[in-house]
Tab-separated table of C-alpha atoms and ligand atoms in Angstrom:
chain	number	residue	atom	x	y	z
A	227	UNK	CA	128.781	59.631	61.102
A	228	UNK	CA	132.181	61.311	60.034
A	229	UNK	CA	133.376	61.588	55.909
A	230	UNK	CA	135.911	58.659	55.126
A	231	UNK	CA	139.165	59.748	53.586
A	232	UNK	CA	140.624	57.918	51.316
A	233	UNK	CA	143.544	57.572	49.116
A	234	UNK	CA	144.440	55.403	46.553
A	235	UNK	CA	148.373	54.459	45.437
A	236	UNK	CA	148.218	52.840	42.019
A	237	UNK	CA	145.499	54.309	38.880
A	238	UNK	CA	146.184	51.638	36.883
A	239	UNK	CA	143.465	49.246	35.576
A	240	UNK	CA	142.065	48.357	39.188
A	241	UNK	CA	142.557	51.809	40.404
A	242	UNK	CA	140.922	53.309	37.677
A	243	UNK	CA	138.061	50.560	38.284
A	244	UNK	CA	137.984	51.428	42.119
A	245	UNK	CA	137.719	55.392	41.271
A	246	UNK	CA	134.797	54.840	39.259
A	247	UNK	CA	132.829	52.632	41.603
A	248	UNK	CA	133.343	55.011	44.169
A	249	UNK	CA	132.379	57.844	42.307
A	250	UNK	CA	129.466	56.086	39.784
A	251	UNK	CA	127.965	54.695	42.376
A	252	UNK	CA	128.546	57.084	45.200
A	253	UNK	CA	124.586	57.442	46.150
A	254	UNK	CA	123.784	53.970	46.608
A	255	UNK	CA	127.511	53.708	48.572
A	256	UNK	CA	127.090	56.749	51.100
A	257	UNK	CA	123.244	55.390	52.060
A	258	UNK	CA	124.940	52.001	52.863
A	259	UNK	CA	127.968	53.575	54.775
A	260	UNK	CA	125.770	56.323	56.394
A	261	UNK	CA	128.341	58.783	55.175
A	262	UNK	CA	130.463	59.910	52.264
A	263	UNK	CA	133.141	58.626	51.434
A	264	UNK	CA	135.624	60.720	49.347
A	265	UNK	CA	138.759	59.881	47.321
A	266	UNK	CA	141.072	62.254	48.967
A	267	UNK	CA	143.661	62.068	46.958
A	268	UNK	CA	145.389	59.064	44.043
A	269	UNK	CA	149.009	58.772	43.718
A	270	UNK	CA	150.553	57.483	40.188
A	271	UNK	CA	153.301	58.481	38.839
A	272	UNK	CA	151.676	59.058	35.523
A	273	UNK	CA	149.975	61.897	35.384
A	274	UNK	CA	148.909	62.152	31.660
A	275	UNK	CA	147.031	58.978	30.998
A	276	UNK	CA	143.229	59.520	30.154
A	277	UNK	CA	141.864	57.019	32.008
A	278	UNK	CA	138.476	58.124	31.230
A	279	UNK	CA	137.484	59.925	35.036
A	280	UNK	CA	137.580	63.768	35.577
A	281	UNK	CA	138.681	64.648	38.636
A	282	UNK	CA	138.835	67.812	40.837
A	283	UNK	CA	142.372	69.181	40.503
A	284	UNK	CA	145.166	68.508	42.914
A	285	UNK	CA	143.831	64.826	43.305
A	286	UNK	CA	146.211	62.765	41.646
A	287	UNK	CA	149.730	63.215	42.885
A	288	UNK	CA	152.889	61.776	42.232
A	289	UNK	CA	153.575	60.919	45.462
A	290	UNK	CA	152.483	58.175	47.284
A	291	UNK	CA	154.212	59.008	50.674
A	292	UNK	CA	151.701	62.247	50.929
A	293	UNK	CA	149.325	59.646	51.099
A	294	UNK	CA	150.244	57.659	54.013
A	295	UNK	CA	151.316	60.837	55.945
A	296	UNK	CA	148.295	62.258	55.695
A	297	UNK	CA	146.200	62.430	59.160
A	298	UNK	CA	142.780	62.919	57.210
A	299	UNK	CA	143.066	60.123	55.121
A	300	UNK	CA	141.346	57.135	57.232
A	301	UNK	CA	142.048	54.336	54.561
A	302	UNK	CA	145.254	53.648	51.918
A	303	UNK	CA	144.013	51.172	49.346
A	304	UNK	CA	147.673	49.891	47.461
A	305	UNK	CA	146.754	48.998	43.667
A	306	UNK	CA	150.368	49.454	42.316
A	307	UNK	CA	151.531	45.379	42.719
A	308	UNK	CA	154.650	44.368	43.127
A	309	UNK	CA	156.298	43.280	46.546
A	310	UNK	CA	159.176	45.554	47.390
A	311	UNK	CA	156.977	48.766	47.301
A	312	UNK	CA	153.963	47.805	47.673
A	313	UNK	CA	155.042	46.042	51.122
A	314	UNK	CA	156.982	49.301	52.228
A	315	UNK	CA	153.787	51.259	51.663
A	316	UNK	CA	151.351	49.415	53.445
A	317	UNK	CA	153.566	48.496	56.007
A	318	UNK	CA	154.168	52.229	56.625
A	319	UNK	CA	150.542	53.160	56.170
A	320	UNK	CA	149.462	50.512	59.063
A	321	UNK	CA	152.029	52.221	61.527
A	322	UNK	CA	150.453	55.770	60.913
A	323	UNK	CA	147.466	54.015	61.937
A	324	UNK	CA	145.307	53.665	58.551
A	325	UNK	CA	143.750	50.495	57.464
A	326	UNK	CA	144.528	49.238	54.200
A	327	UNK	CA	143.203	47.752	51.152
A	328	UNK	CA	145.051	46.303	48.297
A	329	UNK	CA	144.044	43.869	45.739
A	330	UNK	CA	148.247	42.485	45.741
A	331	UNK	CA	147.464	38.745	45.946
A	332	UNK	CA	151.413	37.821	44.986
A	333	UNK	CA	152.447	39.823	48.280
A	334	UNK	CA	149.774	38.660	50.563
A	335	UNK	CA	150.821	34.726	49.111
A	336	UNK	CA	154.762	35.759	49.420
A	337	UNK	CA	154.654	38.082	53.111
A	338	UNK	CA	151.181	37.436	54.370
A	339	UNK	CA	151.947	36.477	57.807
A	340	UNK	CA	153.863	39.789	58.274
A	341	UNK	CA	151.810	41.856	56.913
A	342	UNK	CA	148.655	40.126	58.760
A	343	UNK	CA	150.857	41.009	61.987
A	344	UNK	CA	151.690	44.234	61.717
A	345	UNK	CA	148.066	45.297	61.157
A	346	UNK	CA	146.726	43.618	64.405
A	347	UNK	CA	149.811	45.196	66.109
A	348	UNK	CA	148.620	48.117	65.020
A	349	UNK	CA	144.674	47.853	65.690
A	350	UNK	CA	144.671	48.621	62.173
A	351	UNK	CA	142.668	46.136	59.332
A	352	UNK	CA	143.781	44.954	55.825
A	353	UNK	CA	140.800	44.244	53.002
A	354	UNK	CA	141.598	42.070	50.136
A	355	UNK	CA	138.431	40.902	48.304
A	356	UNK	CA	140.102	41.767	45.184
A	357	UNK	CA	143.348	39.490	45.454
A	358	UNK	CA	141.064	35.927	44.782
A	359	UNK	CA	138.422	35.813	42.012
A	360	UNK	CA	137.676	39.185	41.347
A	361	UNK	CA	134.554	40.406	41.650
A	362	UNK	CA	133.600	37.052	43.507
A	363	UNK	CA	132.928	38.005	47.185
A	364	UNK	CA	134.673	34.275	47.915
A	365	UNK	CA	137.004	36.183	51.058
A	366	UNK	CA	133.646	38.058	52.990
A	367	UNK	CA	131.849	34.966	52.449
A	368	UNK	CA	134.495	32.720	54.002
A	369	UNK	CA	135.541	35.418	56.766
A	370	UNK	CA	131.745	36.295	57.855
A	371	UNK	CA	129.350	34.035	56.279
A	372	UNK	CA	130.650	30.791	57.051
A	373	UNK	CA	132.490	31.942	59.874
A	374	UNK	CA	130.622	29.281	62.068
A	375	UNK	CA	131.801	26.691	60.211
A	376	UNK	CA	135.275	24.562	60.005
A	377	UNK	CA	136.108	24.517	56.366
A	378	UNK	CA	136.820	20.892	54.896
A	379	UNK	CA	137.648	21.766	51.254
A	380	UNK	CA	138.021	24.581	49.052
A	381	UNK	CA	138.252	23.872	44.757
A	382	UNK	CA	138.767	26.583	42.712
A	383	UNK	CA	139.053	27.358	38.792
A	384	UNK	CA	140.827	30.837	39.887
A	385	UNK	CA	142.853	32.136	37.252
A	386	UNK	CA	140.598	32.999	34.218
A	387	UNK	CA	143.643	32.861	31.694
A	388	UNK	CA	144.420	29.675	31.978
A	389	UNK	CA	140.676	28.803	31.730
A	390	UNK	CA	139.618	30.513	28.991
A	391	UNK	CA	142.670	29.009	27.424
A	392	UNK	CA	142.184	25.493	28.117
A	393	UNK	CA	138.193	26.331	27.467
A	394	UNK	CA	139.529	27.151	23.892
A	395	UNK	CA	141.765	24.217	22.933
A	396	UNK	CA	138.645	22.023	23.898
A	397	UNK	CA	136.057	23.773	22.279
A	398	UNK	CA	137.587	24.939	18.897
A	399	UNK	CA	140.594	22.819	18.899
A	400	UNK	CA	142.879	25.821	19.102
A	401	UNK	CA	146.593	24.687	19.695
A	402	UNK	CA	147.970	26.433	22.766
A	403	UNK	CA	149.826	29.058	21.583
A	404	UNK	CA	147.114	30.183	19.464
A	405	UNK	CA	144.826	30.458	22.688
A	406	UNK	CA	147.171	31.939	24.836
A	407	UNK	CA	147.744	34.895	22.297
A	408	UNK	CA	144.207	35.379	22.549
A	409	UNK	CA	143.825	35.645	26.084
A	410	UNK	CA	146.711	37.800	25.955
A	411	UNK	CA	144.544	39.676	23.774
A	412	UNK	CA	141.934	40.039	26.018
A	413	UNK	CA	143.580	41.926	28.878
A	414	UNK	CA	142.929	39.799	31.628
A	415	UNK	CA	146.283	37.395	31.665
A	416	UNK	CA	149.258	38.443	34.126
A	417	UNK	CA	152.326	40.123	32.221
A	418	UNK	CA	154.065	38.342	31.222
A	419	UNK	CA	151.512	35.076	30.972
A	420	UNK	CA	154.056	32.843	32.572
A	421	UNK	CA	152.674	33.226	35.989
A	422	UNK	CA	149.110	32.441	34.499
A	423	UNK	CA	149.925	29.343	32.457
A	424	UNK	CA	152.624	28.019	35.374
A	425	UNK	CA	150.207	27.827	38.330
A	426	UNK	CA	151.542	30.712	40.092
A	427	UNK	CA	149.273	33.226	40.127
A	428	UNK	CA	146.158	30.344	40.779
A	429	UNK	CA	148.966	29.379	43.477
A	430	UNK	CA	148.889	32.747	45.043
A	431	UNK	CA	145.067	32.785	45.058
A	432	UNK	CA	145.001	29.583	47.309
A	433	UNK	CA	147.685	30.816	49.886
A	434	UNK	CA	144.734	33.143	50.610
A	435	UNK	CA	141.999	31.117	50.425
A	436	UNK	CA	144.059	28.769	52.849
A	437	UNK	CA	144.946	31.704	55.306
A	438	UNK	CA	141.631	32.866	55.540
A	439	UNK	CA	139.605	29.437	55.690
A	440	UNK	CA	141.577	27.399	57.798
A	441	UNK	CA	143.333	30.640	60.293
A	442	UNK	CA	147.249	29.747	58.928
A	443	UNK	CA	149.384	32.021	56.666
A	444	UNK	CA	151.420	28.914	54.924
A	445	UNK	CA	154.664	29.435	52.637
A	446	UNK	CA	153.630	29.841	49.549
A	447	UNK	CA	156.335	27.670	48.250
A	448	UNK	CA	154.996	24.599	50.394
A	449	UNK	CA	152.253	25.143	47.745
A	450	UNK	CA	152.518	22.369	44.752
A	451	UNK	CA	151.720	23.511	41.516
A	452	UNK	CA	151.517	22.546	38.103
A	453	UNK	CA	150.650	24.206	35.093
A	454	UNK	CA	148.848	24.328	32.064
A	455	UNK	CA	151.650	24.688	29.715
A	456	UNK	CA	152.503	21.109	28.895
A	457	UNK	CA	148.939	19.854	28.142
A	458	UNK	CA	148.483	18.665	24.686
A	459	UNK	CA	145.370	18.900	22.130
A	460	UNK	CA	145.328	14.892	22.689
A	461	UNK	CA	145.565	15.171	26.121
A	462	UNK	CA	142.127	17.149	25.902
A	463	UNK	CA	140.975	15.040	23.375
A	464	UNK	CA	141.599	11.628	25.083
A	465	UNK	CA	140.086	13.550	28.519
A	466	UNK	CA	137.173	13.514	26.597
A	467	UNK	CA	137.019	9.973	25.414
A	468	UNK	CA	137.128	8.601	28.800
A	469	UNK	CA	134.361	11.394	29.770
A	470	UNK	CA	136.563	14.132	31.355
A	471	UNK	CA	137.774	17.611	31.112
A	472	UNK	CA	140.745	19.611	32.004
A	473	UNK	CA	140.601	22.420	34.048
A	474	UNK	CA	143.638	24.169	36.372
A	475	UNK	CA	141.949	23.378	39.701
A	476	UNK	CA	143.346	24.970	43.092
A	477	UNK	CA	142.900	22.461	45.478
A	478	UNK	CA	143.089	22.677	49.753
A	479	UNK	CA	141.606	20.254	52.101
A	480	UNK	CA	141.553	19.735	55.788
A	481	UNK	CA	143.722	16.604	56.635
A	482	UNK	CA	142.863	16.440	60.066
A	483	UNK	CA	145.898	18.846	61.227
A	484	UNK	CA	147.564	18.480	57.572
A	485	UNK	CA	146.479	20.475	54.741
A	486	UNK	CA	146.470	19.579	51.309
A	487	UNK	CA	147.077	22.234	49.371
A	488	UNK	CA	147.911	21.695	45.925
A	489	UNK	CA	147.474	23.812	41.805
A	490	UNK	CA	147.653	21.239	38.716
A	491	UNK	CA	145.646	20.361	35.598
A	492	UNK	CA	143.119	18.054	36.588
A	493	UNK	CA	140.403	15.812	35.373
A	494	UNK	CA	136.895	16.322	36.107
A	495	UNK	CA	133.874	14.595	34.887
A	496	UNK	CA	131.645	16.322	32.198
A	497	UNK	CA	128.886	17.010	34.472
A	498	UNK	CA	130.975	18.072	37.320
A	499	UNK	CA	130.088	21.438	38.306
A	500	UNK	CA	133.742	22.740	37.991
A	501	UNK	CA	134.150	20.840	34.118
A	502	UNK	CA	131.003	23.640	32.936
A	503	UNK	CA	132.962	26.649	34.392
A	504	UNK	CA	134.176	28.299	31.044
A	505	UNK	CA	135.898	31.171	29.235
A	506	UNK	CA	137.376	33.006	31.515
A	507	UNK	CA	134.774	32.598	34.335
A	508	UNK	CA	136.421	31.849	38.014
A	509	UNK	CA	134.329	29.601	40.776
A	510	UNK	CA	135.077	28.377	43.835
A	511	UNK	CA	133.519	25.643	45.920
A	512	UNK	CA	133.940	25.939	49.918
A	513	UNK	CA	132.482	22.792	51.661
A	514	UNK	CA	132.000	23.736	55.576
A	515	UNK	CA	130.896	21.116	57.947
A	516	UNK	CA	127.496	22.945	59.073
A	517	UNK	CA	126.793	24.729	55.888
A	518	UNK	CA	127.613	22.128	53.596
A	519	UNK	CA	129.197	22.574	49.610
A	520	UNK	CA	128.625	26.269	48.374
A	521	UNK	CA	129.679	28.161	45.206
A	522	UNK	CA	130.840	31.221	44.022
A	523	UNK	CA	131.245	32.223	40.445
A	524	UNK	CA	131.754	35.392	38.732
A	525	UNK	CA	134.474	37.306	36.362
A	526	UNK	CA	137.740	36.827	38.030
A	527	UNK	CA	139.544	40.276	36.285
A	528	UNK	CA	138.910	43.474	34.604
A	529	UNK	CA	138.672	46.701	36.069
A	530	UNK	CA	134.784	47.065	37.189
A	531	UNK	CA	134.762	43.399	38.581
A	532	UNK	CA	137.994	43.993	40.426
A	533	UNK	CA	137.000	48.067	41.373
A	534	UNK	CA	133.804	46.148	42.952
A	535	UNK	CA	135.637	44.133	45.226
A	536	UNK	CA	138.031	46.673	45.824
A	537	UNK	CA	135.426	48.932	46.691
A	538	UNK	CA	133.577	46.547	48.625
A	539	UNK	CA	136.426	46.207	51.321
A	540	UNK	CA	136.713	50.235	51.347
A	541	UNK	CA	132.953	50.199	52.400
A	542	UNK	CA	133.448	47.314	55.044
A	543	UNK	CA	136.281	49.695	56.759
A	544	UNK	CA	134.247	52.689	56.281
A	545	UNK	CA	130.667	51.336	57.856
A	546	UNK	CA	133.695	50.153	60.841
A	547	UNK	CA	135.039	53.522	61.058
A	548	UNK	CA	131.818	54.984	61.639
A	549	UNK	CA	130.571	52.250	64.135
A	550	UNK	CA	133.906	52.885	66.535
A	551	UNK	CA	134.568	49.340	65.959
A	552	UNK	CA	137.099	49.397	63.636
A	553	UNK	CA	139.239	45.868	64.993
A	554	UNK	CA	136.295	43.864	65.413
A	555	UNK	CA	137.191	41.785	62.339
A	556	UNK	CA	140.960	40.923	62.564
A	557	UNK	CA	142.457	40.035	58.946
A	558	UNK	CA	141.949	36.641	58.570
A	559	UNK	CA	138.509	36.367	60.999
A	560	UNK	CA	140.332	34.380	63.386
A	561	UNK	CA	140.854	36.007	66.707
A	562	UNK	CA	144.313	33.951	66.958
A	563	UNK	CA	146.283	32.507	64.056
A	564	UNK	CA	146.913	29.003	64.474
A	565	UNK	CA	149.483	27.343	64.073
A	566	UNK	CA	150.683	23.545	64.045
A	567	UNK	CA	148.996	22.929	60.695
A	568	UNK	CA	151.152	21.943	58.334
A	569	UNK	CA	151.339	21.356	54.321
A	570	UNK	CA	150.958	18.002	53.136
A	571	UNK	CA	153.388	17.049	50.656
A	572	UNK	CA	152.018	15.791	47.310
A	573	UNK	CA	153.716	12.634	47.536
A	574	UNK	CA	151.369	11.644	50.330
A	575	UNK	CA	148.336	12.421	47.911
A	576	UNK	CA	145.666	9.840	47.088
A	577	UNK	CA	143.923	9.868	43.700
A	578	UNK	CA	143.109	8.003	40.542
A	579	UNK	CA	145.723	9.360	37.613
A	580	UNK	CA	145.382	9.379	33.707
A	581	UNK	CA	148.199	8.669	31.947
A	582	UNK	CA	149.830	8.914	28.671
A	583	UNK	CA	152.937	6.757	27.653
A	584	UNK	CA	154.651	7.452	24.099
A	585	UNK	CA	155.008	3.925	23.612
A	586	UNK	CA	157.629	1.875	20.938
A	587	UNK	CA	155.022	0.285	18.427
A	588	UNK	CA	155.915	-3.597	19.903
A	589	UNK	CA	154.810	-6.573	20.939
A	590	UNK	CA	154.513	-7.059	24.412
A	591	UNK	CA	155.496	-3.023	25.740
A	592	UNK	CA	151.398	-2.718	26.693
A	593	UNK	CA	152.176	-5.521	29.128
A	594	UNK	CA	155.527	-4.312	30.496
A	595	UNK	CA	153.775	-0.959	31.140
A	596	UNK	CA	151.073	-2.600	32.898
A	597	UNK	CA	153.571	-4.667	34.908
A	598	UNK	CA	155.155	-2.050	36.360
A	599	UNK	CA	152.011	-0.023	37.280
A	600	UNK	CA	150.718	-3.743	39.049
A	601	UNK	CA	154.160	-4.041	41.110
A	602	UNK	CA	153.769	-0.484	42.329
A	603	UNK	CA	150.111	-1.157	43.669
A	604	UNK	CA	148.649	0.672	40.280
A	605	UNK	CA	145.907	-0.672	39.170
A	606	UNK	CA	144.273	0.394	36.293
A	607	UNK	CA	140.698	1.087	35.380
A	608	UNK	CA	140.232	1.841	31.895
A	609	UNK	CA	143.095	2.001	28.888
A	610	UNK	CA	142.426	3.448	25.267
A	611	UNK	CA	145.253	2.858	22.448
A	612	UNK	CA	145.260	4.661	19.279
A	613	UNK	CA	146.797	4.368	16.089
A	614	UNK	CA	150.438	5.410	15.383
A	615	UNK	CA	151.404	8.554	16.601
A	616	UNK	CA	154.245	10.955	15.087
A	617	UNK	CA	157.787	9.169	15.026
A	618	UNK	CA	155.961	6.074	15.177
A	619	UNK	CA	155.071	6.280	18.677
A	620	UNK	CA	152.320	4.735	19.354
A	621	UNK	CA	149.972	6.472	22.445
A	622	UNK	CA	148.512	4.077	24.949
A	623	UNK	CA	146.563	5.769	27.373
A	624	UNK	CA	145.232	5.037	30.997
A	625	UNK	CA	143.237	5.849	33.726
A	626	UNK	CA	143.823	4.184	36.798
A	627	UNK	CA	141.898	3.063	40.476
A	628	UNK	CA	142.877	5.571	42.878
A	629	UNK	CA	146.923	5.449	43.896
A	630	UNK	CA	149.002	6.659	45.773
A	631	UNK	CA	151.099	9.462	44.250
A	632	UNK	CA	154.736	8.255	45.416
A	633	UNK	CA	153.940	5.143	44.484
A	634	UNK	CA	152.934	6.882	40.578
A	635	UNK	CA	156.204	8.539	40.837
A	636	UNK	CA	158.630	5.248	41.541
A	637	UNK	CA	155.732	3.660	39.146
A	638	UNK	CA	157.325	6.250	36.397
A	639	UNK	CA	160.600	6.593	36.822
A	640	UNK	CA	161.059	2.428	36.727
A	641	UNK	CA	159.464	2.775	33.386
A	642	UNK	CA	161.335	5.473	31.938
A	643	UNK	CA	164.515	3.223	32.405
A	644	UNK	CA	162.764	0.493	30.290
A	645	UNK	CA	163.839	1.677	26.863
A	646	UNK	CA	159.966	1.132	25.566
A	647	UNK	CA	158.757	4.739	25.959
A	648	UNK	CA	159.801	7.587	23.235
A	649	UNK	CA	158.642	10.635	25.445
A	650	UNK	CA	158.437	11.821	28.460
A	651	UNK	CA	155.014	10.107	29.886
A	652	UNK	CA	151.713	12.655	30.518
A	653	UNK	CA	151.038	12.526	34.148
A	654	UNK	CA	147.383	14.245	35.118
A	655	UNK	CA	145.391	13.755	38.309
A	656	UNK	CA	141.785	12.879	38.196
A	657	UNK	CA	139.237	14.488	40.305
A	658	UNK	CA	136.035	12.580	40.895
A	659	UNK	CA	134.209	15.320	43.401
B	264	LIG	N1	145.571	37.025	35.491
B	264	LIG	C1	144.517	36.747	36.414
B	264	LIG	C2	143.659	35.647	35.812
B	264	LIG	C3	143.633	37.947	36.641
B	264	LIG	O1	143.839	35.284	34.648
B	264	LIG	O2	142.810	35.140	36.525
B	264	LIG	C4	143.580	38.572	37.952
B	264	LIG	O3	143.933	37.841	39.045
């Protein structure tokens, strides 16, 4: 059993979590791997940071290209995030030969299917545990435990920010901004907290789910997504009236050769097993035709969690290394990557919908809204109406049988022409299972 070199571009947050799981837990580690395995050298361009680890002098460097041009070093783990870079260093570090290991779920989402080439050009593999859910093993357990399986549907809450927000506006009433601030707070959100709150970064986390479950790098921009930004206190608060919550749910399913693969607010029952994930807790439920529904929960961020998964793919390379078998697992588990699998659009989706119109206080608007939803084949299931609203707008809210979502769309726009509604109408899909 040879030493495994590695080295490590980025000693921020993660890499600071990654060094200390390597190095705190370095017994238990080398009697798993059968060897050591040593942190060659760390490449940051900050130098003067205490990030709380002592390490032998001559370690951390500022450059990162001694890294990838070093012959010793056997892995390159990429922790700095970004694309430009990041994708010039790991694209480099695959041609020398080394595998790599990077926790950079925005460039996996964005240049996947390049980067998931070049390494099997290269007999080389790329690790990335740490890009969905944290410390959540969701990627190993897709790739090798399930791998007998065809996955049917993957549902994830898998961007903790947004949860812990929306787990605050429902269970202290916080307005928005007051919750985001706080999971700003925190440390875990994305800087900024745009790509949080907008669906992007849950967005991301699916493209990878998707490539790894069902064999297909997609574009990440055939992704729909929706975010939590333009959800309301009532919006919660109604939710919960008609026995509901809101959660950001990443969504993909097998359409027999289509994939639906959408990120949006959604409403799940109360005793749904995604409604009770909270704070900023992540999950993810995989449904595979032979195993059946399984579920994986955990922290999402923060340095040990992510250093653990980081860490975890370093091992996986390293017990490789040592076996001579170092391409038996190509990146996404599947020996060829398929293709003819396309993206369902959204418009083709099928679901009941909760709405909420900011209706002129009238007689007689309750049944033009209700005629419109009946010509477009909407039909609706339950309706709540409160008192007056601000600006004397009154809010009549639905929940309707399942639809279908262009006909929700033509359903809205007729109605927005009709001179009875005095805001833009709340639009959220409903979940059942
Ligand atoms: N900002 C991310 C989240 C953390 O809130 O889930 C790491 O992906």
């Amino acid at each position: 059993m040879q030493q495994v070199n590695v080295g490590i571009i980025g000693f921020g947050t993660v890499g600071a979590g990654t060094v200390e799981a390597l190095l705190n837990n370095r017994e238990t580690i080398s009697s798993r791997v059968g060897s050591e395995i040593i942190i060659k050298r760390i490449a940051d361009l900050d130098l003067d940071t205490d990030r709380g680890i002592s390490l032998p002098a001559g370690v951390l460097i500022k450059d990162a290209e001694a890294i990838i041009n070093d012959p010793e070093i056997h892995i390159v783990v990429e922790l700095i995030g970004g694309l430009t870079k990041a994708k010039e260093f790991i694209l480099a570090a695959m041609k020398k030969g080394k595998h790599v290991v990077t926790a950079n779920k925005a460039l996996l989402a964005e240049c996947g299917s390049e980067i998931y080439r070049v390494a099997v050009e290269n007999r080389v593999n790329i690790g990335f545990e740490a890009s969905v859910g944290g410390a959540i093993p969701v990627i190993h357990s897709i790739k090798e435990g399930l791998s007998a399986n065809n996955i049917k549907t993957i549902m994830g809450i898998v961007n903790g920010t947004s949860n812990y927000i929306l787990t605050r506006m429902t269970q202290d009433g916080l307005p928005y901004n007051d919750a985001v601030a706080g999971a700003v707070r925190l440390g875990f959100a994305e800087d900024p907290p745009t790509l949080d709150v907008d669906g992007t970064d849950a967005a991301h986390k699916l493209a990878i789910l998707i490539s790894v479950a069902f064999g297909v790098p997609v574009p990440f921009k055939s992704i729909y997504r929706e975010g939590i930004d333009n959800l309301t206190p009532d919006d919660i608060n109604f939710a919960g009236d008609f026995g509901y919550r809101l959660k950001l749910l990443a969504i993909a399913r097998n359409r027999e050769g289509k994939i639906e693969a959408r990120v949006h607010p959604a409403m799940v029952p109360k005793n749904h097993i995604m409604a009770n994930v909270n704070e900023a807790y992540n999950a993810i439920y995989v449904e595979g035709d032979l195993a059946g529904p399984s579920l994986y929960y955990g922290i999402g961020a923060g340095r040990r969690p992510t250093g653990s998964a980081v860490a975890s793919d370093i091992i996986s390379m390293a017990r490789q290394i040592n076996s001579g078998a170092a391409t038996l697992m190509p990146p996404l588990a599947h020996a060829r990557v398929r293709r003819g699998i396309s993206i369902q659009g959204i418009e083709d989706l099928h679901t009941p919908y909760y709405f909420r119109f900011s209706a002129v206080d009238e007689p007689g608007v309750l049944s033009k809204i209700s005629g419109v939803l009946g010509e477009n084949n909407i039909s609706i299931s339950s309706v709540i109406q409160k008192g007056r609203g601000e600006k004397g707008a009154v809010p009549i809210v639905m929940l309707t049988h399942e639809a279908k979502e262009k006909d929700v769309i033509k359903a809205l726009n007729e109605m927005a022409g009709l001179d009875i509604l005095m805001d833009r109408t709340m639009m959220i899909r409903v979940e059942q299972g």
